[in-house]
Amino acid sequence: MDINFTPEDEAFRAEVRAFIEENQPQHLKGVRRGEYRNKEDFLVWHRILYKKGWLVPSWPAPYGTNWTPTQKYIWNEENARAETPAILPFGVSMVGPVIYTFGTQEQKDKYIPGILSGDVWWCQGYSEPGAGSDLASLKTTAVREGDYYIVNGQKTWTTLAQFADWIFCLVRTDKNAKAQEGISFLLIDMKTPGITVKPIITMDGGHEVNEVWFDNVKVPVENRIHEENKGWTCAKFLLSHERAGIAGVARSKRAISRLKDMLAMEVIDGEKLIDDADFERKIAELEIDLTALEFTELRTLASEQAGKGPGLESSILKIKGTEIQQRITELVMEGVGYYSLPYSDPLSHNEFAPGPAYAEGTTQNYANMRKTSIYGGSNEIQRNIIAKMVLGL
Amino acid sequence: MDFSFTEEQTLLRNSVQKFIQGAYDFETRRKVSKSDAGWRKEVYGQIAEMGLLGVAMPEDFGGLGGSAVDAMIIAEEFGRGLVIEPWLNNAVIAAGFLKAAGSTAQKEELLPAIAAGETVFAFAYAEPQGRFNLADLTTTAKKSGDGYVLNGHKAVVLGAPFADKLIVTARTSGGQRDADGVTVFIVDKSAKGVSTRDYPTVDGNRASEVTLENVTVGADAVIGEVGGGLKTVELVTDQAIAALAAESTGAMKVLNDTTIEYAKTRKQFGTPIGKFQVLQHRMVDMFMNYEQSVSITYMVTLKLEEEEAERKKAASAAKVQIGKAGRFIGQSAVQIHGGMGMTDELNVGHYFKRLTMIDTLFGNVDHHLKRYATLG
């Protein structure tokens, strides 16, 4: 056992840190995604990394880097430390790996360049009103007519679909097969006639998610990835792929350090709030939780490095990671006291914002982060997975 | 021992329920909270006509002469309706100050006007540095001739955009956090030197930052004893806490009922999700949290007339219980509703936000745990 980084790792860290310092978009440092002003804000860091060749460290040759899992870990940590914008996962972490794993050469040639350059924005068409935790019960149909599928149905919770050029969808191609066996994986151009995007406003006032409706949408058969009715294989692959970073340890560390800075500015009875016994205890508990999670993640990483592949413990990373992220937003909200009450309109930033700048939108952020224990397989589903697959219950 | 309601109290509850069902459906409430005005003056007028603003005032002053239990019933039903109009600020807080410490002249002038909904108050007590300490005041009131000159900044004054008068706490003597030297003033919002900046709050209500710059008031603007106002402030905020506790139980009940109903109808994996034991236990915990909150609300309501230390402990105990329960129930309701619970469209998120906010008002769980412990 050894928890020290090698001199090579440290050299790598120095290189990465210098690059980030020199190149990161300063106007987005530490800005929450809900506060981005335009489409380009989401993409600027993506494009810089693409140019550098560091956009997709985990992809295989010829696209990716040959970084070790430890180096990827350092990369994540340095990005969190510098508060660079998070890279949107839909292209590079989701549909991209599905295409390079299951796609034909033509499909790779057609879609991969746009994913890497950031010129094509992807969104994910998985959840439906009746298919949330039980994803395989999805009802959107794709009926074959000659060289086309005719797609009808509705997807929901589609993140940032308002900006998307393409959507990757799970659709039902065989109504008679068992739930998982009649599903196909389709790529659909959002400009195709018959597609309607309707915004869903969340309780924090933000517009991040959407409904996407399909009314007799004609999709060329060549847009299907993998065989017909084998879409569930792609979906499962996607869920087990790229779990590194799912715990958000590095970003949570950074958020806790921001929380502490903030508590040092707040006062209680003339003293700094950070010296208040209640807050000291709460922060200590949070840090200890996060330290344990960090080492759980490092153990996962080590096992991956030893060639064993990521295990089912990724469910632990998701559950604990999201619980910690939620807890941080709770403490931030508590920390600012009465100034957690004002509502900050995410769409018009210029409105009068009372109180210190760090207090703005804290309750809305707390409310927004409740989504993390619901999305990506709710935390109840993650616990079911551990019960069944790990504990054998 | 008797926890039953009188016939009059049941009638009161029924009439408030009917009013909420009529004037306060969820969609209307949402529209109003997003409108320019942010509230409905005519609805406030109806609340006055029903006698709800004067519920706890003596009959001599235009009130109903009701008890704290009557106020509890109204607050609970208003919690179910997420009522925006400033009933708490007026029926409980402004009326509370006047009843406890007001002069006869002040009572005669203001209580009937409050009861009729003609004069609307907001309570300007919090300050940016003060957190939840009611005595931590940098707002000053200096003696000048017969009256006083006020200077300071009051933070997050809820309902101030709807108000024409403010109840302001200010320091007339002593150090920044001394118990002695706190004085309570009535200040016209239109008085020279009062400026407000209004903004919405996360629960769909409105608040203001209030700046007082050389605001002159007469000696008759003081409520109660000069320099001895803190005791009254604590009494009235404890009364407000009791009403907030009742309001929160109303909101909790709606969330619990809505969640149980949803769990019975929402199907995943071929069964209603309410059949999953892990969700059943969570809903049982929500139910227990609610029942405990109702119990502690009764407790604090019945102890508002007790001697000071007993009353303070009761109020802090209630605030801790409803703060914790409100957070657990709010979070659980959202979680069990899944993505739907996150939306602005469904009422769940709105009750979640109101319960979250109630925890902060007049001191959160940490503050009241400490206060309870210090009271011994």
mmCIF file of N, CA and C in Angstrom, chain A residues 23 135 290 321 340 355 366:
data_model
loop_
_atom_site.group_PDB
_atom_site.id
_atom_site.type_symbol
_atom_site.label_atom_id
_atom_site.label_comp_id
_atom_site.label_asym_id
_atom_site.label_seq_id
_atom_site.Cartn_x
_atom_site.Cartn_y
_atom_site.Cartn_z
ATOM 1 N N ASN A 23 -4.721 28.865 -19.697
ATOM 2 C CA ASN A 23 -5.755 28.778 -20.736
ATOM 3 C C ASN A 23 -7.203 28.842 -20.269
ATOM 4 N N LEU A 135 -36.333 2.323 -16.665
ATOM 5 C CA LEU A 135 -36.049 2.853 -18.001
ATOM 6 C C LEU A 135 -36.513 1.919 -19.121
ATOM 7 N N LEU A 290 -16.127 13.087 3.101
ATOM 8 C CA LEU A 290 -15.521 13.276 1.784
ATOM 9 C C LEU A 290 -14.165 12.569 1.697
ATOM 10 N N GLY A 321 -21.368 10.404 -3.201
ATOM 11 C CA GLY A 321 -20.971 11.647 -3.875
ATOM 12 C C GLY A 321 -22.100 12.653 -3.914
ATOM 13 N N SER A 340 -30.203 33.910 2.551
ATOM 14 C CA SER A 340 -30.554 32.756 1.723
ATOM 15 C C SER A 340 -31.979 32.910 1.181
ATOM 16 N N GLY A 355 -27.536 41.593 -0.039
ATOM 17 C CA GLY A 355 -26.603 40.742 0.699
ATOM 18 C C GLY A 355 -25.303 40.551 -0.054
ATOM 19 N N TYR A 366 -29.435 24.948 -3.530
ATOM 20 C CA TYR A 366 -29.797 23.826 -2.646
ATOM 21 C C TYR A 366 -30.978 23.056 -3.239
#
